Amino acid sequence: MQSDSLESGTPGTSPTPPSRREKNKAATRQAITDAALALLRSKGAGNFTVEDIADSAGISRRTFFNYFGSTDAALASMTYGFLDSALQQFRRRPSREPILESARAALLELADPMTVAPLAELFTLIQQNPQLSRSELEAWDHCTEQIITAARERFAAAPGAVIDELYLRALAGSVISCGKAAMDVWFARGGADMSPASLSVLRQLLIDAIGHLGSGFDGHALSESTPLEDRH
Amino acid sequence: MQSDSLESGTPGTSPTPPSRREKNKAATRQAITDAALALLRSKGAGNFTVEDIADSAGISRRTFFNYFGSTDAALASMTYGFLDSALQQFRRRPSREPILESARAALLELADPMTVAPLAELFTLIQQNPQLSRSELEAWDHCTEQIITAARERFAAAPGAVIDELYLRALAGSVISCGKAAMDVWFARGGADMSPASLSVLRQLLIDAIGHLGSGFDGHALSESTPLEDRH
DNA sequence: GTGCAAAATTGCACATAGTGTAAGAAAATG
DNA sequence: CATTTTCTTACACTATGTGCAATTTTGCAC
């Protein structure tokens, strides 16, 4: 679909230039997720089958299952990619940086237009259908595990130190929970609004959530009167 | 199985004495979960069918589906009950108590022998099988939503105050994450050890996790040397 | 291009999941 | 006992997910 320069896609970024096979697979994968999202949009959750997706993507039912284990998994793959961008950002942060600061920077990646755009509609469609949300939960959980691993590796850089697994897991889970909370609130407010103003709101929500986490949630649940931004 | 005193089970606790129908349904439900757990233990995850469970529980396959939507759901129902005990404890706390203190008290309920015992083995069996964990995640997520609702009701008691949804959701998610982290670490260490010493460890893990949360995770990931309790 | 090996797609068969429906069994009601 | 309500069951049917072998496509050497 895009400009298919033969083999040198972006030399230097990846050690393995994408072969034709890999590009075909990526295209098929994309066709599947596109078809699944289109069907979710047009027919609603639970009102289409794997065969529908396969037909729409121009492949056989069997091939669909070579790529994804279920309809949910196909849709959740978008969320995986979405969260993976935050994880990569986390890994990119310097090791000596306070970990909550790294988490804040990583979560802000979720407010990137290119990152959140493919997810926005999916989220709105999913939040109305609890059935679909199972695989989504799995995606968030998977990201939590990845954060735990990344954080463990970071702390392991300090030689001879004993890593507190409880601290790691509680922290990673809380960070992800804050990201999820910010996304939920954002979607609940304005839906999938991709305008710069809306994305700015999302960024602020992510920052505020991490702020609450960093301050130990010391009682800001109520605000007697909200002088600024009481449009809610 | 147990002593079936006719109708007066525990007068005063429930306004509706359990009729014969309700007791039969409860017994069937229990038989299903028992059978599912037994099969999980003996055959391993993914190596038995709904029909196996139904046969083992002495019911038809169709009746199984009248009670649970899937094998996973049957097993996850135990986790639902487990987490529900913590939720009830949270609701029982006084409204003016600091919310993290309420959370701490609620999570400590998870270390109650009567509460955690039915879950212990399930957790160990589940952690080895990522397939089963989807419904478990759903159970934790469901509990998070319940906590959000309970906390919202608590704060709504203050008249005229505007509730910060982000604070609520981030807090509830983090609290649950801390509970989950403590459980994970506990199981990873000693498995399903129900001894008083082990349960004491679990209690301390839960307290420490909430402690981390309350102090904003201000850097206790490493400990240069652990003078006490370095048996890990 | 030709030929060959590796890999992907596909069709087919099959076991299992999950659901609608109607008949039958059990329990509550009078 | 008769009736009504609720639960269980059998049956039929669609859909999911997987193993397997045939077929097609791609990569690579010549």
Tab-separated table of N, CA, C and O in Angstrom, chain A residues 36 68 71-72 95 97 100 104 108 122 138 147 153 178 212 224 227:
chain	number	residue	atom	x	y	z
A	36	ALA	N	-10.774	-6.734	10.865
A	36	ALA	CA	-11.434	-6.976	12.147
A	36	ALA	C	-11.995	-5.676	12.717
A	36	ALA	O	-13.137	-5.633	13.198
A	68	PHE	N	-3.466	-15.258	14.278
A	68	PHE	CA	-4.038	-14.921	15.588
A	68	PHE	C	-4.856	-16.092	16.113
A	68	PHE	O	-5.442	-16.841	15.339
A	71	THR	N	-10.449	-13.855	17.424
A	71	THR	CA	-10.822	-12.497	17.026
A	71	THR	C	-10.298	-11.485	18.040
A	71	THR	O	-9.736	-10.451	17.665
A	72	ASP	N	-10.475	-11.787	19.297
A	72	ASP	CA	-10.006	-10.887	20.342
A	72	ASP	C	-8.514	-10.628	20.214
A	72	ASP	O	-8.052	-9.490	20.344
A	95	SER	N	19.486	5.046	33.065
A	95	SER	CA	19.312	4.150	34.207
A	95	SER	C	19.269	4.904	35.533
A	95	SER	O	18.663	4.449	36.496
A	97	GLU	N	18.037	7.807	36.138
A	97	GLU	CA	16.852	8.650	36.311
A	97	GLU	C	15.914	8.017	37.352
A	97	GLU	O	15.777	6.796	37.408
A	100	LEU	N	10.147	6.797	38.630
A	100	LEU	CA	8.836	7.380	38.351
A	100	LEU	C	8.923	8.421	37.245
A	100	LEU	O	7.974	8.618	36.485
A	104	ARG	N	6.875	8.308	33.880
A	104	ARG	CA	6.121	9.438	33.372
A	104	ARG	C	6.429	9.667	31.890
A	104	ARG	O	5.532	9.826	31.051
A	108	LEU	N	3.855	9.173	28.702
A	108	LEU	CA	3.536	10.294	27.810
A	108	LEU	C	3.596	9.863	26.346
A	108	LEU	O	2.997	10.509	25.482
A	122	LEU	N	-10.765	1.870	18.628
A	122	LEU	CA	-10.875	0.545	19.238
A	122	LEU	C	-11.295	0.640	20.696
A	122	LEU	O	-12.169	-0.090	21.169
A	138	GLU	N	-5.311	-8.533	29.087
A	138	GLU	CA	-4.106	-9.339	28.920
A	138	GLU	C	-2.975	-8.494	28.350
A	138	GLU	O	-1.815	-8.640	28.742
A	147	ILE	N	7.431	-4.281	31.855
A	147	ILE	CA	7.975	-3.180	32.662
A	147	ILE	C	8.761	-3.746	33.848
A	147	ILE	O	9.837	-3.269	34.200
A	153	GLU	N	16.068	-5.236	35.126
A	153	GLU	CA	17.358	-5.117	34.433
A	153	GLU	C	18.037	-3.801	34.789
A	153	GLU	O	19.252	-3.750	34.967
A	178	CYS	N	-2.034	3.533	36.536
A	178	CYS	CA	-2.184	4.980	36.349
A	178	CYS	C	-2.361	5.302	34.869
A	178	CYS	O	-3.193	6.149	34.499
A	212	HIS	N	-0.019	11.711	41.305
A	212	HIS	CA	-0.710	11.096	42.442
A	212	HIS	C	0.087	9.927	42.983
A	212	HIS	O	0.235	9.747	44.183
A	224	GLU	N	-12.804	21.094	47.013
A	224	GLU	CA	-13.998	21.827	47.468
A	224	GLU	C	-14.550	22.709	46.364
A	224	GLU	O	-15.739	22.816	46.149
A	227	PRO	N	-11.132	26.063	40.912
A	227	PRO	CA	-11.078	27.383	40.308
A	227	PRO	C	-10.807	27.312	38.793
A	227	PRO	O	-11.392	28.057	38.033
